[in-house]
XYZ file of C-alpha atoms in Angstrom:
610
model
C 44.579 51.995 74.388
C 47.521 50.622 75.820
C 48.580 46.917 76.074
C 50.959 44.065 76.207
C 50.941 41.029 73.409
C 52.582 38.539 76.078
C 51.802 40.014 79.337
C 52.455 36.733 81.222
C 56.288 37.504 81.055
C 56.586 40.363 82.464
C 56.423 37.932 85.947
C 60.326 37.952 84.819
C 60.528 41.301 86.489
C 60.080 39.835 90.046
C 63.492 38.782 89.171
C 65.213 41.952 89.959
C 64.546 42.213 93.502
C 65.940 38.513 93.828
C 69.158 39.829 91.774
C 69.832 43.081 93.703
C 69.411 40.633 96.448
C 71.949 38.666 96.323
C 74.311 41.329 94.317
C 74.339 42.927 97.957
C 74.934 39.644 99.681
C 78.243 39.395 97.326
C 79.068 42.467 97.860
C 79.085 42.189 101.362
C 80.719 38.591 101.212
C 83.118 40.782 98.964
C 83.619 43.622 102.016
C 84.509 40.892 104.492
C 87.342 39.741 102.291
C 88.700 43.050 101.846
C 89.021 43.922 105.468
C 90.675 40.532 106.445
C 93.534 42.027 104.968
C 93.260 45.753 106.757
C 91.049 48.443 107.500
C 89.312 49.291 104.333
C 90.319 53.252 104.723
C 94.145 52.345 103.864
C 93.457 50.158 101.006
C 91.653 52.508 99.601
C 94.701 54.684 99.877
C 96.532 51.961 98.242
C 94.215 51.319 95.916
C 93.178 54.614 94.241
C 91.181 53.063 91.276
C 88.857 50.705 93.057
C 85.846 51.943 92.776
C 82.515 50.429 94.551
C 80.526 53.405 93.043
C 81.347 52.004 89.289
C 80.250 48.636 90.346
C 77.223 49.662 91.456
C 76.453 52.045 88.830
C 77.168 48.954 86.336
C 74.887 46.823 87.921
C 72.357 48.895 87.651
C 72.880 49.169 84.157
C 72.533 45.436 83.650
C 69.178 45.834 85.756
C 67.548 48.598 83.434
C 69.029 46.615 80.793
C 66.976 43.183 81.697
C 63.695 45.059 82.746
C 63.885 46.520 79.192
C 64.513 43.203 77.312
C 61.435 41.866 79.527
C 59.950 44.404 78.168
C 60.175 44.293 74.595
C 60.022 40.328 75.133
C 56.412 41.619 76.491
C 55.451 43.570 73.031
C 53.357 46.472 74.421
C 51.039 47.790 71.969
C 48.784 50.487 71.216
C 45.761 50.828 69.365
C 45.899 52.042 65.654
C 42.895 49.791 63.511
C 39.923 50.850 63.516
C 36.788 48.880 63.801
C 32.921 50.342 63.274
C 30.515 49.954 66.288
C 27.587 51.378 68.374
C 27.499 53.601 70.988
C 25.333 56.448 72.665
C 26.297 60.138 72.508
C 25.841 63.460 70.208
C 28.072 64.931 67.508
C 29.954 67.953 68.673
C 31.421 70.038 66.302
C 33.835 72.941 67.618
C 34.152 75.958 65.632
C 37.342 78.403 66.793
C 37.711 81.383 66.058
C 41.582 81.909 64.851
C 42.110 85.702 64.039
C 44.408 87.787 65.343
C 42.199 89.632 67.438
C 42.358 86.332 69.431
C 45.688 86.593 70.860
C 44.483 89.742 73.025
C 45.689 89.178 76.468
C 42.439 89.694 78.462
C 43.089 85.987 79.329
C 46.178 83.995 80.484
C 48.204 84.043 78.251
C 45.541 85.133 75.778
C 42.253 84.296 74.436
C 43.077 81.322 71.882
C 45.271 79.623 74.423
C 42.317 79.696 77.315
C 39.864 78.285 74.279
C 42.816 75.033 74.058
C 43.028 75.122 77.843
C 38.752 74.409 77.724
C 38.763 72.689 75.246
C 41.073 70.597 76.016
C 39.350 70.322 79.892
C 35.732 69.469 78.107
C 37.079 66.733 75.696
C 38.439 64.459 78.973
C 35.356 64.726 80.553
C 32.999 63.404 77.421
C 32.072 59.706 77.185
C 30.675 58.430 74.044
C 30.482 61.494 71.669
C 31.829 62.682 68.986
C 33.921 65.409 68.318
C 34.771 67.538 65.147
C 37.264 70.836 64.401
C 36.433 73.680 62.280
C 39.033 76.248 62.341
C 37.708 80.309 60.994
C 39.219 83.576 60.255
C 38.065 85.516 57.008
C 37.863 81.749 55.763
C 36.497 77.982 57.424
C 38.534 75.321 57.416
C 37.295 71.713 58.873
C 40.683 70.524 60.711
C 39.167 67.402 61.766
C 36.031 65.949 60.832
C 33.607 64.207 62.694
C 35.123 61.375 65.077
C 35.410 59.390 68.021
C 39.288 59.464 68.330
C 39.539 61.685 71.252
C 43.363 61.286 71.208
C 43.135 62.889 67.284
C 41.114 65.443 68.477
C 43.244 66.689 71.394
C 46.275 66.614 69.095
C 44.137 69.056 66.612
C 43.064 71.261 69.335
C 46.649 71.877 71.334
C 48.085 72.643 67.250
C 45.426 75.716 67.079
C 47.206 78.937 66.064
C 46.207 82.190 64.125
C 48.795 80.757 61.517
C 45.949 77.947 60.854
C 44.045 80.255 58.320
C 45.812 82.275 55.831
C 43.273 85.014 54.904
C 42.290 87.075 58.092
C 38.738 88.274 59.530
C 36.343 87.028 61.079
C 33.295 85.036 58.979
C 30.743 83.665 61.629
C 27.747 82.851 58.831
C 30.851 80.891 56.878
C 32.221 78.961 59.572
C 28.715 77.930 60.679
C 28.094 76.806 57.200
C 31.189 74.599 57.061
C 30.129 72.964 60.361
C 26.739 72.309 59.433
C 27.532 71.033 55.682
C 29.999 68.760 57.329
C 27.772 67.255 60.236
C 25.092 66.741 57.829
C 25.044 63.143 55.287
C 25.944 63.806 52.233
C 23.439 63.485 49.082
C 23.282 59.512 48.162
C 24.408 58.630 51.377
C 22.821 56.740 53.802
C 21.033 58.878 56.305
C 21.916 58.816 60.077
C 19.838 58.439 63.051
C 17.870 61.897 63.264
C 17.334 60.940 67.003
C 20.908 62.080 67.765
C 21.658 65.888 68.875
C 23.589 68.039 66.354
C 25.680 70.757 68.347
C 27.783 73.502 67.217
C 29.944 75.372 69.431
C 30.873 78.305 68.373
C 33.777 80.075 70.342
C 34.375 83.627 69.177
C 35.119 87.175 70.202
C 31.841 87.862 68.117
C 33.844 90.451 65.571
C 31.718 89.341 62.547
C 32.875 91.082 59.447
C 29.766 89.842 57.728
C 26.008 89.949 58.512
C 24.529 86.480 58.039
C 25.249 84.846 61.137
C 21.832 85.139 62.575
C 20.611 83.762 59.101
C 23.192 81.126 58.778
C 22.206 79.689 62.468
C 18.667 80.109 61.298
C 19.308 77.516 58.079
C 21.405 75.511 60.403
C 18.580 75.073 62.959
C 15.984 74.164 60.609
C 18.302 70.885 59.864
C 17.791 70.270 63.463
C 21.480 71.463 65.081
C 21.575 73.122 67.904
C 24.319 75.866 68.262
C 25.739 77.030 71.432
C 27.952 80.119 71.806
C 31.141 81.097 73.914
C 32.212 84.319 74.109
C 35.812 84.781 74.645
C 36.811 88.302 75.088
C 35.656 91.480 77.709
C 33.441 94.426 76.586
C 36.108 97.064 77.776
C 38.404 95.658 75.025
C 42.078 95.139 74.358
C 44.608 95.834 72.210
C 45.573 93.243 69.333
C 49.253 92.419 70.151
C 52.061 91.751 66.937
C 55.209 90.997 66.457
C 57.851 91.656 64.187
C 60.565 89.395 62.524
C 63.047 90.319 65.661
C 61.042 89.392 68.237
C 59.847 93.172 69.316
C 56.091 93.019 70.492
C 53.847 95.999 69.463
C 50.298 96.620 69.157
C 48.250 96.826 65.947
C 47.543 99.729 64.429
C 44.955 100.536 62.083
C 45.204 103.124 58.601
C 45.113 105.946 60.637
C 47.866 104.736 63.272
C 45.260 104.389 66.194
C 45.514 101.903 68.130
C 42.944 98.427 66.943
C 40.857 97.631 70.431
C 38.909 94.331 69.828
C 35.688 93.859 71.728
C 33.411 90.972 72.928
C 30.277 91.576 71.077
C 27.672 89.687 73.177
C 24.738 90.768 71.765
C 25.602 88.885 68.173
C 26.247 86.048 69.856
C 23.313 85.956 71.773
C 21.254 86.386 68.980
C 23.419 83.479 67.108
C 22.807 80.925 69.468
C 18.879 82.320 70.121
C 18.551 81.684 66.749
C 19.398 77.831 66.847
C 17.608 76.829 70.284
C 20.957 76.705 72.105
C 22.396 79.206 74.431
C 25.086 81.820 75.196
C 28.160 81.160 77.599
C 30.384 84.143 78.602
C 33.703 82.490 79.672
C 34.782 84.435 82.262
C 37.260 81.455 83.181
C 37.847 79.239 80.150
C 37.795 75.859 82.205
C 34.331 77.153 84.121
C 32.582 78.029 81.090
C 33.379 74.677 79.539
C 32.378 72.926 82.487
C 29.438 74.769 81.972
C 28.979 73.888 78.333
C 29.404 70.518 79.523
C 26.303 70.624 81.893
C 24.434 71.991 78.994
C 25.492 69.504 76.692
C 24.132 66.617 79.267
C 20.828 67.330 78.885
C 20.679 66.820 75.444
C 18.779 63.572 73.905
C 21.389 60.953 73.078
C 21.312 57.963 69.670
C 23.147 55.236 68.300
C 26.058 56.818 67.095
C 28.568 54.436 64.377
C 31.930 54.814 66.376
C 35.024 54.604 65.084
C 36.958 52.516 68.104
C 40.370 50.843 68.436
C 40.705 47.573 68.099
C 44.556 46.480 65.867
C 47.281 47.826 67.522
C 50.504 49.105 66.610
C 53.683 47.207 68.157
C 56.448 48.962 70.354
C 58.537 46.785 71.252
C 61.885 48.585 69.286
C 61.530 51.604 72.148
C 62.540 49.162 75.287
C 64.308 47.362 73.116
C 66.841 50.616 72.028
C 66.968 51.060 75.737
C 68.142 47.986 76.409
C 71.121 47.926 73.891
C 71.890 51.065 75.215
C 72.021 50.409 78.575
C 74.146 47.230 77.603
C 76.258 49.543 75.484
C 77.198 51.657 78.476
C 78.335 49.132 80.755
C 81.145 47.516 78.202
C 82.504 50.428 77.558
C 82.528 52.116 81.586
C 85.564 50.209 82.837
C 85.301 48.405 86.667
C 87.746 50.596 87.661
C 86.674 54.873 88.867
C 87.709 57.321 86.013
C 89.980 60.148 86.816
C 90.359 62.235 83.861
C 88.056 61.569 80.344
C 91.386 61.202 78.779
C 91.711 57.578 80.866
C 88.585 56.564 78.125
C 90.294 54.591 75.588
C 90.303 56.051 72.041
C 88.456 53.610 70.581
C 85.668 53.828 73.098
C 85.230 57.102 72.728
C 84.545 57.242 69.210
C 82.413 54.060 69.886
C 80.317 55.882 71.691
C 80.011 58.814 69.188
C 78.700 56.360 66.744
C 76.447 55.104 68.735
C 74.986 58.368 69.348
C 74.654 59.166 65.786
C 73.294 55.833 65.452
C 70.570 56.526 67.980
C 70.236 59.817 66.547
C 69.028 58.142 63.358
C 66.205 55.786 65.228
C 64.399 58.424 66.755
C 63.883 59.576 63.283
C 63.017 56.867 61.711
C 60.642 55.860 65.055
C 59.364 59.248 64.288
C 59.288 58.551 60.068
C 57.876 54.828 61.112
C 55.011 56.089 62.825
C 53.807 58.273 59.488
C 54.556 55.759 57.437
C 52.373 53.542 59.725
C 49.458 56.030 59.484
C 49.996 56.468 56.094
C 49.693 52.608 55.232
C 46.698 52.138 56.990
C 45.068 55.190 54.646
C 46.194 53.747 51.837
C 44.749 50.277 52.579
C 41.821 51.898 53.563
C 41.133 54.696 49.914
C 41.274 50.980 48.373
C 38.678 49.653 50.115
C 36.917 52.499 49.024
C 37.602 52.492 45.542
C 36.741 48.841 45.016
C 33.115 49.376 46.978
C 33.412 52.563 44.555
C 33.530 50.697 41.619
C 31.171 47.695 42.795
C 28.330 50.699 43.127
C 29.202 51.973 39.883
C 28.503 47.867 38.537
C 25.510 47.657 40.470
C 23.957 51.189 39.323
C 25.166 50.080 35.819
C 21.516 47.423 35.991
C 18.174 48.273 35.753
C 16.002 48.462 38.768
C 15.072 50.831 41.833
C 16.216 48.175 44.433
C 19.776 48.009 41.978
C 19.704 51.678 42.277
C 19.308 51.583 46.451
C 21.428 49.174 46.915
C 24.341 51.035 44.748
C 23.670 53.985 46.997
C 23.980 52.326 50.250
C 27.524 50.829 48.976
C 28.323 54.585 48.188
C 27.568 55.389 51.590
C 29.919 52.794 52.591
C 32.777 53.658 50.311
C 32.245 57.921 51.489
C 32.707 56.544 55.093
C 35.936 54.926 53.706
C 37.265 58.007 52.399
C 36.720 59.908 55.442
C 38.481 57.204 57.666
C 41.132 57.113 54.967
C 41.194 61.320 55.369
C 41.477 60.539 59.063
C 44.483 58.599 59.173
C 46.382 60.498 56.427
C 45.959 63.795 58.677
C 47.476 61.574 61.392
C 50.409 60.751 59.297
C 50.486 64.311 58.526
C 50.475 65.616 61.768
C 53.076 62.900 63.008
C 55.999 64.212 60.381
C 55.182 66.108 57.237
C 55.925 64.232 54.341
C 54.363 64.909 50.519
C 52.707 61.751 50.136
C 50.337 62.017 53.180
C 49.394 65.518 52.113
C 48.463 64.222 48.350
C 47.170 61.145 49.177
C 44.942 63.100 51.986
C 44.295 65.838 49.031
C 42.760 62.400 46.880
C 40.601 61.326 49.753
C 38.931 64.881 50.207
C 38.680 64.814 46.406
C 36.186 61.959 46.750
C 34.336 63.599 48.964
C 33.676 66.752 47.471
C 36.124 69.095 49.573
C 37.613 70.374 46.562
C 38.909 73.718 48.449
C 40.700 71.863 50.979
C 41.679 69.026 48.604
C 43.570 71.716 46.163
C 45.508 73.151 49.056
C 46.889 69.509 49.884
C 47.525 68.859 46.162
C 49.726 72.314 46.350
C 51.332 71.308 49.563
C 52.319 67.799 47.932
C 53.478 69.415 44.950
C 55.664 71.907 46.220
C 57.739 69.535 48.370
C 61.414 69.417 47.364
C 61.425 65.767 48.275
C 58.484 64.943 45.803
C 60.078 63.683 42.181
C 59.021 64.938 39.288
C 56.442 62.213 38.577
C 54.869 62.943 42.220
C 54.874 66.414 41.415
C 53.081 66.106 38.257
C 49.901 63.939 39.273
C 49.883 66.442 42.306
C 49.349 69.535 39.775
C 47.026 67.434 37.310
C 45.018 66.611 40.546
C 45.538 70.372 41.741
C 43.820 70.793 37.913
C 40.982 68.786 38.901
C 40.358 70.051 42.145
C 39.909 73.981 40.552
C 37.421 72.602 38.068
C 35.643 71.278 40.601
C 35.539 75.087 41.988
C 34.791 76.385 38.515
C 38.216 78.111 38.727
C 38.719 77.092 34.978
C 42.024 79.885 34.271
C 43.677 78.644 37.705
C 43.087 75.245 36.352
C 44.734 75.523 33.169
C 48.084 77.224 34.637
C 48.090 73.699 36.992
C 47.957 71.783 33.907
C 50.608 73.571 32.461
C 53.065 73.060 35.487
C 51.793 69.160 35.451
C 52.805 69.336 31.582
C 56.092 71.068 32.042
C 56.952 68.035 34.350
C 55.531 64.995 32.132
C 54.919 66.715 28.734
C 53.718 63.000 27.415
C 51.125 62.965 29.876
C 47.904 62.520 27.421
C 44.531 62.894 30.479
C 46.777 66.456 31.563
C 46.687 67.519 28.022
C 43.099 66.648 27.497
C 42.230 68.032 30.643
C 43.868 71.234 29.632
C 41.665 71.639 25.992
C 38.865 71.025 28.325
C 39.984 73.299 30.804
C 40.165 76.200 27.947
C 36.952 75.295 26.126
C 34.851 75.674 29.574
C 36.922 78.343 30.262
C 35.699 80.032 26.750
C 32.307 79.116 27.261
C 32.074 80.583 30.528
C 33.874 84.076 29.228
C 30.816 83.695 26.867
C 28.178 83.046 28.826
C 29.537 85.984 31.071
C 29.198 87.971 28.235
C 26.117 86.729 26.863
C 24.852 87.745 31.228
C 26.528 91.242 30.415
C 24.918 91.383 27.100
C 21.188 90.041 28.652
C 21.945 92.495 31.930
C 22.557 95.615 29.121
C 19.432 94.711 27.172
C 17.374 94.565 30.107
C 18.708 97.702 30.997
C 17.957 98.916 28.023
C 14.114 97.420 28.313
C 13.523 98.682 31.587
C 14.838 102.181 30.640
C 12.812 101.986 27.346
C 10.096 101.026 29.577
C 10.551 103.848 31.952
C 10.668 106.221 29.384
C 7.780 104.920 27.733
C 5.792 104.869 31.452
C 7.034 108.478 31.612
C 5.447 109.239 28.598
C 2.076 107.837 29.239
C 2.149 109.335 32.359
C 2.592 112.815 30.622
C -0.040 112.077 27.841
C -2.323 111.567 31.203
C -1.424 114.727 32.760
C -1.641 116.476 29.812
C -5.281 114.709 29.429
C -6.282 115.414 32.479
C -5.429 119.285 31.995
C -7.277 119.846 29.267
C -10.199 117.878 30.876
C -9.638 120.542 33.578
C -9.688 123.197 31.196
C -12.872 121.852 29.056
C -14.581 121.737 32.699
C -13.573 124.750 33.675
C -14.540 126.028 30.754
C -18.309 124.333 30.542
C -18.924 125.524 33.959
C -17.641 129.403 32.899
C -20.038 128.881 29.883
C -23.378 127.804 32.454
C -22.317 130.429 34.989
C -22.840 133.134 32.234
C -26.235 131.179 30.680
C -27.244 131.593 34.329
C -26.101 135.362 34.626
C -27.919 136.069 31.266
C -31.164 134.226 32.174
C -31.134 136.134 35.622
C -30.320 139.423 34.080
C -33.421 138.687 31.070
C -35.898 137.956 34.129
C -35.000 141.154 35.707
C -35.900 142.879 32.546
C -38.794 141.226 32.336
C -39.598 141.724 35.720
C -38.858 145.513 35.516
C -41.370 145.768 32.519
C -44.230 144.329 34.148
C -43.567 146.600 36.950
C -43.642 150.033 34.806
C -46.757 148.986 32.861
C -48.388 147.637 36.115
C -47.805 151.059 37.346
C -48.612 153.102 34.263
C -51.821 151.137 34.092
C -53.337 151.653 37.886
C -51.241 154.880 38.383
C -49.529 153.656 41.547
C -46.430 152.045 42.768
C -46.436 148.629 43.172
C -44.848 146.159 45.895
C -42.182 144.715 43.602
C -41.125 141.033 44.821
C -38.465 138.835 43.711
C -37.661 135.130 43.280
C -34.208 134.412 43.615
């Protein structure tokens, strides 16, 4: 927001047409005098110097110079406090996909520049939502949390390169993680109004080198965000375009020398946004499918949202002000007369106005370095405000009771809302002119929040300066220490303690923090070898109990053989009983046959019974 402390005089400026007024009138008073004594075309012969051109031009130095003092008289301003407030909107939280495959040229002038172009379209049309940056490649990165600041946002979004994540790839499930863990409150805080839509928007070519995304939007929608999917690229595909340290463009190649074609994968992307109850954009035109996007978003329920508005504002009064002297500075040293040759410029003014230039040189600098330092106050007031509502929670949890306990968390809440303002502005100072202490002061505020990844890569930033001292340096690689604990990155930690202690050997928490360092450091080796030693003797049980579940199973087969066998057996054994009994009947039979016969002296009908 733009303003002016004492608007009231900038009236004076009706001034100007009343002075160019009568400046003409003199000048033509002037003209009259000069032709009394001839026609004006021979003095000028006469009078090679005279010069109504230089007049002129002078005057209208002296104008631009009083419009400028008015000016600065005025103060403008523009906003830079913040103040907390109420409004109705959703939280929108823009995920970008940054690999390289992004820089095809199936879009002008290729895909990650029509994603700003959108992007950049959609964020002037919102009202009173909020908007967030999470940057992905093979890792997520969130650029710019979760605010109202649409001015921060659009600075973010026009600094988006493939330079903006070291490790290439492209992690969907990861970057969706990142957005969601960052949308959601954090545990202790206070929780925010559940009426208000959630949104991701996830812009990508839909090259996932992973295969969680459908899960990832899955866990993300039961939290109740919604994710919405653009997909930047064409199914015919295009060629990834690099180039080398002399400027020479080429193609990428892949192990084999072929040529690396990068395709829109809609159907992942479908299934991504499916997946969270949102929907799936193909941008044809980057601006239309935004617009788009924007329609979508619209329909979406709206809540209380706590803003983050302007309301102090910054003074700029030095800019008109530096005009001004300029402006005055030019017309003492241009002489009334009209300059010839540069060599007619005295000496003396000449290197007058060399100084000058290096001395205006120097401002814009330190306009420039005024500005970060500005930014970089205004974080620094704001981490202590946080720290002291820190410390009163830590007092309050300190007592006994539930509502003591409560009431500590909501001041929590209050302090992590501190940080991330704090986080906000240091980012601006950041952005505004690198300079060490933004990037480890920013690394301490994303410390107290939890972001230890992103915290450790400020830490390294800040300690790596050339301006930092040695001092600097040294809390930067004790708090680049503390940061890789946090990650449970216990050997990385130790060689940052080390470079802290080579810098302040006396330092007594770095050398603490170092024994600590290597003790969790040992106990983790030995619980990784106690896993390795529990992981061989249950391989060991499970073989033993394979073998010993082969075994049974061959004392059962063998068991059941010889059952076999034993039947087989028994039933050989009756078959021949049988046989035997039939055969003994037979006899029988045949017996009382011959002595029927030999007793009546005839045959007789023999019959039989089986």
């Amino acid at each position: 927001m733009f303003c002016f402390e004492r608007a009231y005089l900038l009236y004076a400026l009706l001034f100007v047409p009343v002075m160019v007024a009568g400046y003409i009138l003199l000048m033509a008073r002037d003209r009259k005098r000069w032709e009394r004594f001839g026609e004006l075309v021979l003095l000028d012969g006469l009078m090679p110097s005279r010069s109504f051109r230089m007049r002129h031009f002078k005057f209208s130095l002296y104008m631009l110079a009083y419009s400028c003092m008015v000016l600065a008289l005025a103060n403008p301003q523009v906003g830079s406090g913040v103040e907390k407030g109420k409004r109705q909107g959703v939280d929108l939280m823009f995920c970008v996909d940054v690999s390289n495959s992004m820089l095809a040229r199936d879009y002008s002038p290729n895909r990650l520049g029509a994603v700003r172009q959108g992007m950049l379209s959609l964020i002037d049309r919102l009202g009173g939502d909020r908007v967030g940056l999470v940057v992905f490649a093979g890792k997520s990165f969130v650029q710019l949390p979760i605010t109202s600041d649409y001015a921060a946002a659009k600075m973010f979004i026009s600094n988006i390169s493939t330079r903006s994540v070291s490790e290439q790839g492209t992690d969907l499930a990861g970057a969706i993680d990142r957005a969601a863990a960052s949308m959601l409150p954090a545990e202790g805080s206070a929780a925010t109004n559940s009426k208000v839509a959630k949104v991701i928007v996830l812009v990508s070519d839909g090259e996932d080198h992973a295969d969680d995304a459908v899960e990832m939007a899955k866990a993300a929608a039961s939290r109740g965000i919604r994710i919405y999917t653009v997909g930047i690229g064409s199914s015919q595909g295009e060629p990834i375009p690099v180039s080398d340290r002399n400027g020479v463009t080429t193609f990428k190649k892949d192990a084999e020398g072929n040529t690396v074609i990068t395709r829109l994968n809609e159907p992942l992307l479908k299934e991504v946004a499916a997946a969270a109850g949102g929907s799936y954009i193909h941008a044809t035109n980057a601006i239309v499918s935004f617009d788009r996007l924007y329609d979508s978003l619209q329909q979406l329920e709206r809540g209380d949202l706590e803003d983050v508005v302007y309301s102090r504002y910054r003074t700029l009064f030095y800019i008109p002000l530096i005009m001004a002297l300029i402006f005055l500075l030019l017309e003492v040293l241009l002489p009334n007369r009209r300059i010839v040759r540069w060599s007619e410029v005295s000496w003396l003014n000449r290197k007058i106005v060399g100084i000058f230039v290096l001395l205006l040189m120097t401002a814009g600098a330190q306009a420039q370095n005024r500005t970060t330092l500005q930014h970089l106050r205004q974080g620094n007031r704001t981490y202590q405000q946080a720290q002291k509502l820190e410390r009163q929670a830590d007092d309050i949890a300190a007592r006994r009771g539930d509502l003591k306990k409560k009431e500590a968390g909501e001041i929590r809440s209050q302090a992590e809302q501190k940080y991330k303002a704090a986080a906000l502005d240091y980012m601006k100072a950041d952005a505004a002119s690198p300079y060490y202490k933004s990037s480890y002061n920013l690394g301490n505020a994303l410390y107290k929040q939890g972001g230890y990844e992103e915290a450790a890569k400020n830490y390294e930033k800040a300690a790596s300066s050339d301006d930092a001292d040695a001092r600097t340096r040294a809390k930067a690689y004790h708090n680049l220490g503390n940061s890789l604990m946090g990650q449970k990155k216990y050997g990385e930690a130790m060689d940052a303690y080390k470079k802290a202690l080579k810098l302040d050997p006396k330092d007594m928490d770095t050398k603490y923090n170092y024994e600590y360092a290597r003790r969790k450091m040992l106990m983790q080796q030995q619980q990784q070898q106690q896993q390795q030693q529990n992981q061989q003797q249950n391989q060991q049980q499970q073989q033993n109990q394979q073998q010993q579940q082969q075994q049974q199973q061959q004392q059962q087969q063998q068991q059941q053989q010889k059952q076999q066998q034993q039947q087989q057996q028994q039933r050989q054994k009756d078959e021949q009983r049988q046989l035997e009994a039939l055969q003994q009947n037979e006899r029988r039979t045949q017996e009382k046959v011959k002595n029927a016969e030999a007793a009546q002296g005839r045959p007789v009908r023999q019959e039989k019974d089986w």
